[in-house]
Short mmCIF file of C-alpha atoms and ligand atoms in Angstrom, two decimals:
data_model
loop_
_atom_site.label_atom_id
_atom_site.label_comp_id
_atom_site.label_asym_id
_atom_site.label_seq_id
_atom_site.Cartn_x
_atom_site.Cartn_y
_atom_site.Cartn_z
CA UNK B 20 121.51 87.79 67.57
CA UNK B 21 122.03 91.00 68.71
CA UNK B 22 124.92 93.03 70.75
CA UNK B 23 126.45 95.44 72.44
CA UNK B 24 130.21 96.25 70.64
CA UNK B 25 131.04 100.39 70.46
CA UNK B 26 130.65 101.35 66.70
CA UNK B 27 133.02 102.88 64.62
CA UNK B 28 131.91 106.29 63.11
CA UNK B 29 133.62 104.12 59.40
CA UNK B 30 130.35 101.36 60.80
CA UNK B 31 128.25 104.01 60.70
CA UNK B 32 129.12 105.71 57.83
CA UNK B 33 129.09 102.44 55.60
CA UNK B 34 125.24 101.11 57.50
CA UNK B 35 122.20 101.10 55.76
CA UNK B 36 120.94 101.81 58.98
CA UNK B 37 121.81 105.55 59.02
CA UNK B 38 118.71 107.76 59.86
CA UNK B 39 117.81 110.42 57.14
CA UNK B 40 119.56 113.80 58.79
CA UNK B 41 117.44 114.89 60.79
CA UNK B 42 115.54 118.60 60.82
CA UNK B 43 112.59 120.23 62.68
CA UNK B 44 113.90 117.65 65.64
CA UNK B 45 117.40 118.61 65.06
CA UNK B 46 118.97 120.80 68.73
CA UNK B 47 115.91 118.81 70.27
CA UNK B 48 117.61 115.69 69.69
CA UNK B 49 120.82 116.48 70.09
CA UNK B 50 119.99 117.47 73.80
CA UNK B 51 117.88 113.98 74.14
CA UNK B 52 120.61 111.71 72.57
CA UNK B 53 123.31 113.94 75.34
CA UNK B 54 123.03 111.18 77.99
CA UNK B 55 123.64 108.20 75.69
CA UNK B 56 125.35 105.61 76.77
CA UNK B 57 128.70 105.04 75.10
CA UNK B 58 128.66 101.48 74.23
CA UNK B 59 125.75 101.11 71.45
CA UNK B 60 123.95 98.29 69.90
CA UNK B 61 124.79 96.28 67.00
CA UNK B 62 123.34 94.33 64.91
CA UNK B 63 124.97 91.06 63.41
CA UNK B 64 124.79 91.33 59.44
CA UNK B 65 125.17 95.11 59.33
CA UNK B 66 125.57 96.43 55.88
CA UNK B 67 124.56 94.10 54.54
CA UNK B 68 122.19 94.22 51.77
CA UNK B 69 119.03 93.80 50.85
CA UNK B 70 116.87 93.84 47.18
CA UNK B 71 113.41 92.69 48.49
CA UNK B 72 111.49 93.15 51.83
CA UNK B 73 113.11 91.81 54.99
CA UNK B 74 111.08 89.45 56.45
CA UNK B 75 111.66 90.31 59.72
CA UNK B 76 111.24 92.23 63.38
CA UNK B 77 113.67 93.79 65.05
CA UNK B 78 112.20 94.27 68.43
CA UNK B 79 114.34 96.40 71.53
CA UNK B 80 112.35 95.68 74.96
CA UNK B 81 112.79 94.86 78.67
CA UNK B 82 110.40 91.64 78.86
CA UNK B 83 112.98 89.22 80.57
CA UNK B 84 110.72 87.80 83.56
CA UNK B 85 108.74 84.06 82.96
CA UNK B 86 105.71 85.68 82.45
CA UNK B 87 106.27 88.60 79.54
CA UNK B 88 108.55 85.95 78.01
CA UNK B 89 105.40 84.88 77.37
CA UNK B 90 103.85 87.11 76.25
CA UNK B 91 105.93 87.72 74.62
CA UNK B 92 106.05 84.59 72.30
CA UNK B 93 102.76 84.94 71.33
CA UNK B 94 103.79 88.17 69.41
CA UNK B 95 106.76 86.11 67.78
CA UNK B 96 104.41 82.70 67.08
CA UNK B 97 101.44 85.36 64.73
CA UNK B 98 104.59 87.08 63.45
CA UNK B 99 105.69 83.43 62.50
CA UNK B 100 102.59 82.03 60.94
CA UNK B 101 102.96 85.27 58.31
CA UNK B 102 106.29 84.87 57.75
CA UNK B 103 108.19 87.03 59.49
CA UNK B 104 111.48 86.28 61.70
CA UNK B 105 112.04 87.47 65.14
CA UNK B 106 115.33 88.84 65.68
CA UNK B 107 115.03 89.92 69.66
CA UNK B 108 116.57 92.75 71.94
CA UNK B 109 115.97 91.93 75.02
CA UNK B 110 117.32 94.56 77.52
CA UNK B 111 116.66 93.27 81.17
CA UNK B 112 115.77 95.51 83.91
CA UNK B 113 112.21 96.00 85.51
CA UNK B 114 110.51 98.82 83.92
CA UNK B 115 112.64 99.94 81.24
CA UNK B 116 115.26 102.02 82.66
CA UNK B 117 118.10 100.45 80.82
CA UNK B 118 116.32 99.28 77.85
CA UNK B 119 115.63 103.03 77.42
CA UNK B 120 119.16 103.99 77.84
CA UNK B 121 120.36 100.94 75.10
CA UNK B 122 117.67 102.64 72.86
CA UNK B 123 118.69 105.83 73.04
CA UNK B 124 122.16 104.23 72.17
CA UNK B 125 120.67 102.85 68.66
CA UNK B 126 119.37 106.13 67.59
CA UNK B 127 122.23 107.83 68.47
CA UNK B 128 123.89 105.47 66.04
CA UNK B 129 120.82 105.47 63.54
CA UNK B 130 120.70 101.88 64.15
CA UNK B 131 116.81 101.79 64.75
CA UNK B 132 114.99 98.69 65.49
CA UNK B 133 112.27 97.68 63.18
CA UNK B 134 110.09 99.03 66.87
CA UNK B 135 111.11 99.14 71.05
CA UNK B 136 109.09 98.17 73.76
CA UNK B 137 108.06 102.08 74.88
CA UNK B 138 106.34 104.04 77.40
CA UNK B 139 104.09 106.87 76.93
CA UNK B 140 105.91 110.35 77.38
CA UNK B 141 109.03 108.55 75.51
CA UNK B 142 107.12 107.82 72.47
CA UNK B 143 106.42 111.64 72.49
CA UNK B 144 109.93 112.24 72.55
CA UNK B 145 111.34 110.16 69.76
CA UNK B 146 108.36 111.74 68.07
CA UNK B 147 109.18 115.76 68.73
CA UNK B 148 112.66 114.69 67.79
CA UNK B 149 111.75 112.99 64.42
CA UNK B 150 113.01 109.84 64.41
CA UNK B 151 109.60 107.69 64.40
CA UNK B 152 107.41 106.42 61.51
CA UNK B 153 104.31 106.79 60.07
CA UNK B 154 101.29 104.16 60.71
CA UNK B 155 98.60 106.80 59.92
CA UNK B 156 97.86 104.83 56.40
CA UNK B 157 97.20 101.64 58.57
CA UNK B 158 95.80 103.52 61.54
CA UNK B 159 93.09 103.99 58.72
CA UNK B 160 93.22 101.31 57.12
CA UNK B 161 92.35 98.98 60.36
CA UNK B 162 89.62 101.85 62.50
CA UNK B 163 92.26 102.11 64.90
CA UNK B 164 91.24 105.61 65.75
CA UNK B 165 87.48 103.95 66.47
CA UNK B 166 88.74 101.65 68.25
CA UNK B 167 91.45 102.47 70.35
CA UNK B 168 91.29 104.58 73.49
CA UNK B 169 91.66 108.71 73.55
CA UNK B 170 93.53 108.37 76.45
CA UNK B 171 96.41 106.14 74.77
CA UNK B 172 95.76 107.97 70.91
CA UNK B 173 97.68 111.09 73.16
CA UNK B 174 100.95 108.64 73.44
CA UNK B 175 100.40 107.24 69.99
CA UNK B 176 100.26 109.93 67.16
CA UNK B 177 101.57 112.56 67.65
CA UNK B 178 101.10 115.60 65.34
CA UNK B 179 98.21 113.99 63.45
CA UNK B 180 100.57 110.61 62.39
CA UNK B 181 99.83 107.19 63.92
CA UNK B 182 103.46 106.42 65.06
CA UNK B 183 103.23 103.71 68.06
CA UNK B 184 101.19 100.29 68.66
CA UNK B 185 99.52 99.98 71.78
CA UNK B 186 100.11 96.70 73.38
CA UNK B 187 97.80 96.93 76.53
CA UNK B 188 97.25 98.72 79.78
CA UNK B 189 98.19 97.97 82.83
CA UNK B 190 97.61 99.25 85.54
CA UNK B 191 99.83 99.71 88.99
CA UNK B 192 97.04 100.66 91.89
CA UNK B 193 96.55 96.80 92.78
CA UNK B 194 97.74 94.34 96.09
CA UNK B 195 98.35 90.61 94.83
CA UNK B 196 97.90 88.66 98.09
CA UNK B 197 98.66 85.18 98.41
CA UNK B 198 95.23 83.38 98.94
CA UNK B 199 96.51 80.57 101.80
CA UNK B 200 98.55 82.87 103.47
CA UNK B 201 95.66 84.87 103.93
CA UNK B 202 93.47 82.18 104.99
CA UNK B 203 96.17 80.92 107.48
CA UNK B 204 96.30 84.99 108.75
CA UNK B 205 92.45 85.08 108.90
CA UNK B 206 93.19 88.02 106.81
CA UNK B 207 90.34 90.39 104.95
CA UNK B 208 90.38 92.85 102.31
CA UNK B 209 91.54 95.90 103.51
CA UNK B 210 89.31 98.99 101.95
CA UNK B 211 91.26 101.39 104.06
CA UNK B 212 95.08 101.93 103.99
CA UNK B 213 95.60 101.36 107.98
CA UNK B 214 92.97 98.81 107.27
CA UNK B 215 96.24 97.39 105.05
CA UNK B 216 99.12 98.43 107.43
CA UNK B 217 97.09 96.25 110.56
CA UNK B 218 96.68 93.28 107.98
CA UNK B 219 100.23 93.45 107.04
CA UNK B 220 101.10 93.21 111.56
CA UNK B 221 99.21 90.31 111.48
CA UNK B 222 101.00 88.45 109.00
CA UNK B 223 104.02 89.80 110.69
CA UNK B 224 102.64 88.36 113.83
CA UNK B 225 102.52 84.75 111.61
CA UNK B 226 106.28 85.15 110.84
CA UNK B 227 105.56 85.63 107.07
CA UNK B 228 106.98 88.65 106.13
CA UNK B 229 104.83 91.28 105.27
CA UNK B 230 105.77 92.99 102.20
CA UNK B 231 107.50 91.80 99.12
CA UNK B 232 109.18 94.65 97.35
CA UNK B 233 112.70 94.94 94.84
CA UNK B 234 114.38 97.98 96.78
CA UNK B 235 114.95 99.27 93.06
CA UNK B 236 113.50 103.07 92.37
CA UNK B 237 111.19 102.41 89.68
CA UNK B 238 109.66 99.48 92.15
CA UNK B 239 109.51 101.78 94.55
CA UNK B 240 107.84 104.50 93.18
CA UNK B 241 105.03 102.81 90.97
CA UNK B 242 103.80 101.36 94.58
CA UNK B 243 104.10 105.60 95.58
CA UNK B 244 101.65 106.31 93.34
CA UNK B 245 99.10 104.33 94.44
CA UNK B 246 100.11 104.81 98.52
CA UNK B 247 100.00 109.15 96.75
CA UNK B 248 96.40 107.77 95.26
CA UNK B 249 94.92 105.91 98.46
CA UNK B 250 96.17 109.13 101.02
CA UNK B 251 94.70 112.07 98.23
CA UNK B 252 92.17 111.08 96.48
CA UNK B 253 91.78 111.26 92.24
CA UNK B 254 91.42 114.96 92.55
CA UNK B 255 94.85 115.24 93.99
CA UNK B 256 96.57 112.38 92.32
CA UNK B 257 95.32 114.27 88.84
CA UNK B 258 96.20 117.71 90.30
CA UNK B 259 99.64 116.55 91.47
CA UNK B 260 101.35 113.95 89.42
CA UNK B 261 99.96 114.53 86.25
CA UNK B 262 99.51 117.98 86.52
CA UNK B 263 102.35 118.81 88.44
CA UNK B 264 100.42 121.43 90.21
CA UNK B 265 103.08 123.15 92.58
CA UNK B 266 100.40 123.23 95.02
CA UNK B 267 99.51 119.63 95.91
CA UNK B 268 102.87 118.74 95.46
CA UNK B 269 104.02 120.86 98.89
CA UNK B 270 101.07 120.04 100.19
CA UNK B 271 100.06 118.30 103.44
CA UNK B 272 98.42 115.30 101.56
CA UNK B 273 101.60 114.91 100.17
CA UNK B 274 103.43 115.04 102.78
CA UNK B 275 100.80 112.37 104.78
CA UNK B 276 101.36 109.72 102.18
CA UNK B 277 105.84 110.55 102.22
CA UNK B 278 104.55 109.78 105.80
CA UNK B 279 102.35 106.66 104.35
CA UNK B 280 105.55 104.90 102.21
CA UNK B 281 107.50 105.28 105.69
CA UNK B 282 104.66 103.44 107.30
CA UNK B 283 104.49 100.41 104.94
CA UNK B 284 108.20 99.98 104.31
CA UNK B 285 109.02 98.97 107.19
CA UNK B 286 107.25 95.67 106.28
CA UNK B 287 109.49 94.38 103.82
CA UNK B 288 112.10 92.02 104.63
CA UNK B 289 116.49 93.73 105.40
CA UNK B 290 117.05 91.62 101.67
CA UNK B 291 114.70 94.02 99.19
CA UNK B 292 117.50 96.49 98.15
CA UNK B 293 118.24 95.80 94.48
CA UNK B 294 115.71 93.21 94.38
CA UNK B 295 114.16 92.09 90.77
CA UNK B 296 110.25 92.84 90.90
CA UNK B 297 110.19 89.07 89.19
CA UNK B 298 111.95 87.47 92.61
CA UNK B 299 109.59 89.59 94.77
CA UNK B 300 106.20 88.02 93.33
CA UNK B 301 107.38 85.12 93.14
CA UNK B 302 108.06 85.28 96.97
CA UNK B 303 103.59 86.09 97.18
CA UNK B 304 103.54 83.27 94.86
CA UNK B 305 105.35 80.46 96.97
CA UNK B 306 104.25 82.25 99.87
CA UNK B 307 107.30 83.40 101.77
CA UNK B 308 106.04 86.96 101.82
CA UNK B 309 101.65 88.42 102.01
CA UNK B 310 100.86 90.60 99.41
CA UNK B 311 103.10 92.76 96.41
CA UNK B 312 101.30 96.38 95.92
CA UNK B 313 102.94 96.03 91.57
CA UNK B 314 101.19 96.73 88.06
CA UNK B 315 99.48 93.65 87.23
CA UNK B 316 102.34 92.38 85.18
CA UNK B 317 102.75 90.82 88.41
CA UNK B 318 100.11 88.31 87.56
CA UNK B 319 101.33 87.78 84.19
CA UNK B 320 104.16 86.08 86.99
CA UNK B 321 101.22 83.94 88.66
CA UNK B 322 100.37 83.27 85.21
CA UNK B 323 103.05 81.39 84.51
CA UNK B 324 103.04 79.64 87.78
CA UNK B 325 99.73 78.26 87.07
CA UNK B 326 98.17 79.65 89.53
CA UNK B 327 94.66 81.59 90.00
CA UNK B 328 92.38 83.91 90.71
CA UNK B 329 90.05 82.88 94.36
CA UNK B 330 92.09 80.27 94.67
CA UNK B 331 96.13 80.24 94.54
CA UNK B 332 96.09 84.70 94.64
CA UNK B 333 94.12 87.37 95.59
CA UNK B 334 93.81 91.18 93.00
CA UNK B 335 92.76 93.60 95.21
CA UNK B 336 92.70 97.25 93.86
CA UNK B 337 95.38 98.96 96.47
CA UNK B 338 92.84 100.44 99.22
CA UNK B 339 91.29 103.46 99.00
CA UNK B 340 92.53 103.62 95.84
CA UNK B 341 89.49 102.14 93.95
CA UNK B 342 87.40 103.46 91.45
CA UNK B 343 90.37 105.17 90.28
CA UNK B 344 92.75 103.31 87.31
CA UNK B 345 96.33 104.46 86.88
CA UNK B 346 97.34 103.49 83.85
CA UNK B 347 100.55 102.71 81.62
CA UNK B 348 100.56 101.15 78.94
CA UNK B 349 103.57 99.58 76.94
CA UNK B 350 103.25 101.09 73.24
CA UNK B 351 105.74 99.54 70.24
CA UNK B 352 107.52 102.54 69.12
CA UNK B 353 107.90 102.39 65.27
CA UNK B 354 111.40 104.44 63.76
CA UNK B 355 111.43 105.12 60.68
CA UNK B 356 113.77 102.36 59.25
CA UNK B 357 114.51 101.86 55.66
CA UNK B 358 112.17 101.52 53.05
CA UNK B 359 112.31 97.49 52.62
CA UNK B 360 112.12 97.04 56.39
CA UNK B 361 108.46 98.86 56.17
CA UNK B 362 105.93 96.04 55.41
CA UNK B 363 107.72 94.52 58.48
CA UNK B 364 107.27 97.24 60.17
CA UNK B 365 103.32 97.74 58.97
CA UNK B 366 102.73 93.64 59.99
CA UNK B 367 103.78 94.52 63.41
CA UNK B 368 101.50 96.24 63.98
CA UNK B 369 98.73 94.95 62.43
CA UNK B 370 99.84 92.13 64.71
CA UNK B 371 99.95 93.63 67.44
CA UNK B 372 96.25 96.01 67.08
CA UNK B 373 94.60 92.21 66.12
CA UNK B 374 91.88 91.96 68.77
CA UNK B 375 92.59 88.03 68.64
CA UNK B 376 96.34 89.35 69.37
CA UNK B 377 95.01 91.72 71.92
CA UNK B 378 92.94 89.18 74.25
CA UNK B 379 95.52 86.44 73.20
CA UNK B 380 98.54 87.94 74.57
CA UNK B 381 96.60 90.50 77.15
CA UNK B 382 95.43 87.25 78.53
CA UNK B 383 98.94 86.13 79.48
CA UNK B 384 100.52 89.24 80.00
CA UNK B 385 98.62 90.15 82.89
CA UNK B 386 97.65 93.70 81.61
CA UNK B 387 93.84 94.29 78.94
CA UNK B 388 93.69 95.12 75.94
CA UNK B 389 94.49 98.66 74.07
CA UNK B 390 91.30 98.08 72.48
CA UNK B 391 87.66 99.51 73.70
CA UNK B 392 85.72 96.08 71.60
CA UNK B 393 88.02 93.10 73.04
CA UNK B 394 85.81 90.81 74.80
CA UNK B 395 86.59 89.48 78.41
CA UNK B 396 85.38 85.82 77.94
CA UNK B 397 88.83 84.25 78.15
CA UNK B 398 89.81 86.26 80.87
CA UNK B 399 90.59 85.08 84.43
CA UNK B 400 88.50 87.05 87.46
CA UNK B 401 91.26 89.64 88.01
CA UNK B 402 91.97 90.26 83.69
CA UNK B 403 88.02 90.81 84.13
CA UNK B 404 88.04 92.82 86.87
CA UNK B 405 91.12 95.69 85.47
CA UNK B 406 88.57 95.32 81.93
CA UNK B 407 85.42 96.29 83.68
CA UNK B 408 88.10 98.91 85.88
CA UNK B 409 89.36 100.62 82.70
CA UNK B 410 86.32 100.87 81.44
CA UNK B 411 84.19 103.00 84.21
CA UNK B 412 87.09 104.61 85.04
CA UNK B 413 87.91 106.11 81.52
CA UNK B 414 84.03 106.93 81.46
CA UNK B 415 84.21 108.52 84.99
CA UNK B 416 87.54 110.68 84.50
CA UNK B 417 88.95 108.33 86.93
CA UNK B 418 91.80 107.23 84.74
CA UNK B 419 95.32 108.72 85.69
CA UNK B 420 98.31 108.30 84.02
CA UNK B 421 101.21 106.85 86.20
CA UNK B 422 103.91 109.29 86.79
CA UNK B 423 106.28 106.41 88.04
CA UNK B 424 105.23 104.53 84.87
CA UNK B 425 106.19 107.21 82.40
CA UNK B 426 102.56 108.51 81.26
CA UNK B 427 101.91 111.27 84.27
CA UNK B 428 105.26 113.67 83.08
CA UNK B 429 108.09 113.49 80.65
CA UNK B 430 111.53 111.22 81.55
CA UNK B 431 113.23 113.93 83.15
CA UNK B 432 110.26 114.09 85.76
CA UNK B 433 109.56 110.90 85.65
CA UNK B 434 113.49 110.09 86.36
CA UNK B 435 113.69 112.56 89.38
CA UNK B 436 110.70 111.30 90.76
CA UNK B 437 111.82 108.36 91.08
CA UNK B 438 115.00 109.64 92.83
CA UNK B 439 113.57 110.76 95.59
CA UNK B 440 111.03 109.20 96.31
CA UNK B 441 114.12 106.09 96.56
CA UNK B 442 115.71 108.40 98.67
CA UNK B 443 113.52 108.14 101.31
CA UNK B 444 112.48 104.81 101.31
CA UNK B 445 116.35 103.97 101.71
CA UNK B 446 117.03 106.80 104.41
CA UNK B 447 119.06 109.29 102.43
CA UNK B 448 116.04 111.65 103.10
CA UNK B 449 115.00 111.17 106.50
CA UNK B 450 111.61 113.53 106.70
CA UNK B 451 108.68 113.73 104.79
CA UNK B 452 109.51 117.21 105.76
CA UNK B 453 112.16 117.18 102.95
CA UNK B 454 111.03 114.46 100.62
CA UNK B 455 107.77 117.38 99.92
CA UNK B 456 110.88 120.07 99.07
CA UNK B 457 112.97 117.77 97.67
CA UNK B 458 110.75 116.77 95.56
CA UNK B 459 109.06 120.18 94.78
CA UNK B 460 113.34 120.89 93.93
CA UNK B 461 113.81 118.08 91.89
CA UNK B 462 111.09 118.85 89.34
CA UNK B 463 111.48 121.95 88.66
CA UNK B 464 115.17 121.81 87.22
CA UNK B 465 113.97 118.69 85.33
CA UNK B 466 111.01 121.13 83.92
C1 BGC L 502 105.61 97.77 81.73
C2 BGC L 502 105.80 95.60 81.97
C3 BGC L 502 106.54 95.41 82.05
C4 BGC L 502 106.72 96.01 83.73
C5 BGC L 502 108.05 95.13 84.08
C6 BGC L 502 106.53 98.13 83.14
O1 BGC L 502 106.89 99.77 82.77
O2 BGC L 502 105.01 97.57 81.34
O3 BGC L 502 105.42 95.45 80.62
O4 BGC L 502 106.45 93.70 82.86
O5 BGC L 502 107.45 97.19 83.77
O6 BGC L 502 108.89 94.72 83.75
#
């Protein structure tokens, strides 16, 4: 079991986990790690000697909800079959902010896990800092260059080397709706943003909480990604949230997006502040709320609760975003671990990208495979739609990285974005004019 503890300099000196001195990434690393928490994560058994390969995988992740834990079990079982023990390093907190703080502290202390769950630009940051391993040999043997979509390779390959194994592709522009509540209020699929507002009004009139949301900055920003895509269209989303084009960021369309956010936020219940995303999903599952706007990890919760699409729940693209996919992908970032831990790392990477795992895991997780050659036959209707949508968006040039989910811009910019959206939601920023001004300023400062 892993524990949080203060690590002394002597612990670090004696540790066989100390990283090799950083070379070209050194200055960057100092800057990158400057905000690391003082507490560091350390492993029990730290410093013990191993003569042969260590048959154990340590994994840092934030998959602690019911659906997430069920999905992770698929991996644990696959690795157990190959004789690898699992050392779990869970750091609760949807979206992974807390996990990434813990990871920073571990890396600062030189105590790398075998792998860590990471999102796009974070992988690149660690790769640039020179602390990632190199899976290129395995990637070549396994043919990942051909099976993993280019959009993911942009984040899993750094400087020609494979540094991460993509686990899945999630997308954020979804509505998750309780079917019996929908039937009760006589609702139909909303095709436009205004339709959605009308639907929320119906739920309100029927005494049901219209919108299930957790008032945490990453959830609010994840929803806002969809609103921006719906309000401005695909070109606008790309320019504003992937290219960070200043004209788009300060445009009237961005103001209108904030106005739309102000409209939709009126439909949450008074207790939404701080609520975890999976509790918001549970409100929809139980029929206490009509809809949640969330990435398809929400579907993992429906699956864990044995609910079926089109019978118990409905999955629609956020109105006005059909044809586009705003994605993120969980990656297992692979650190430059000592030689006796490399075999376990390779086993983990191979298991992660095997076709059977890609199907079994993603069926449970709510995401879709990170390979283009996995059959959709075991996926439910929402999963099949997710796979087809991803293919079409990839081919049609309408696949965009989620800014809220680490695929639009580096973490400092994403954090600035989440902060502004959250201040707007919670009333610290009062108008959409002010929100736009602060967004441009915050992104500028973070660049
Ligand atoms: C991850 C998902 C996870 C979700 C909620 C996202 O950032 O990509 O895998 O389920 O956060 O924790």
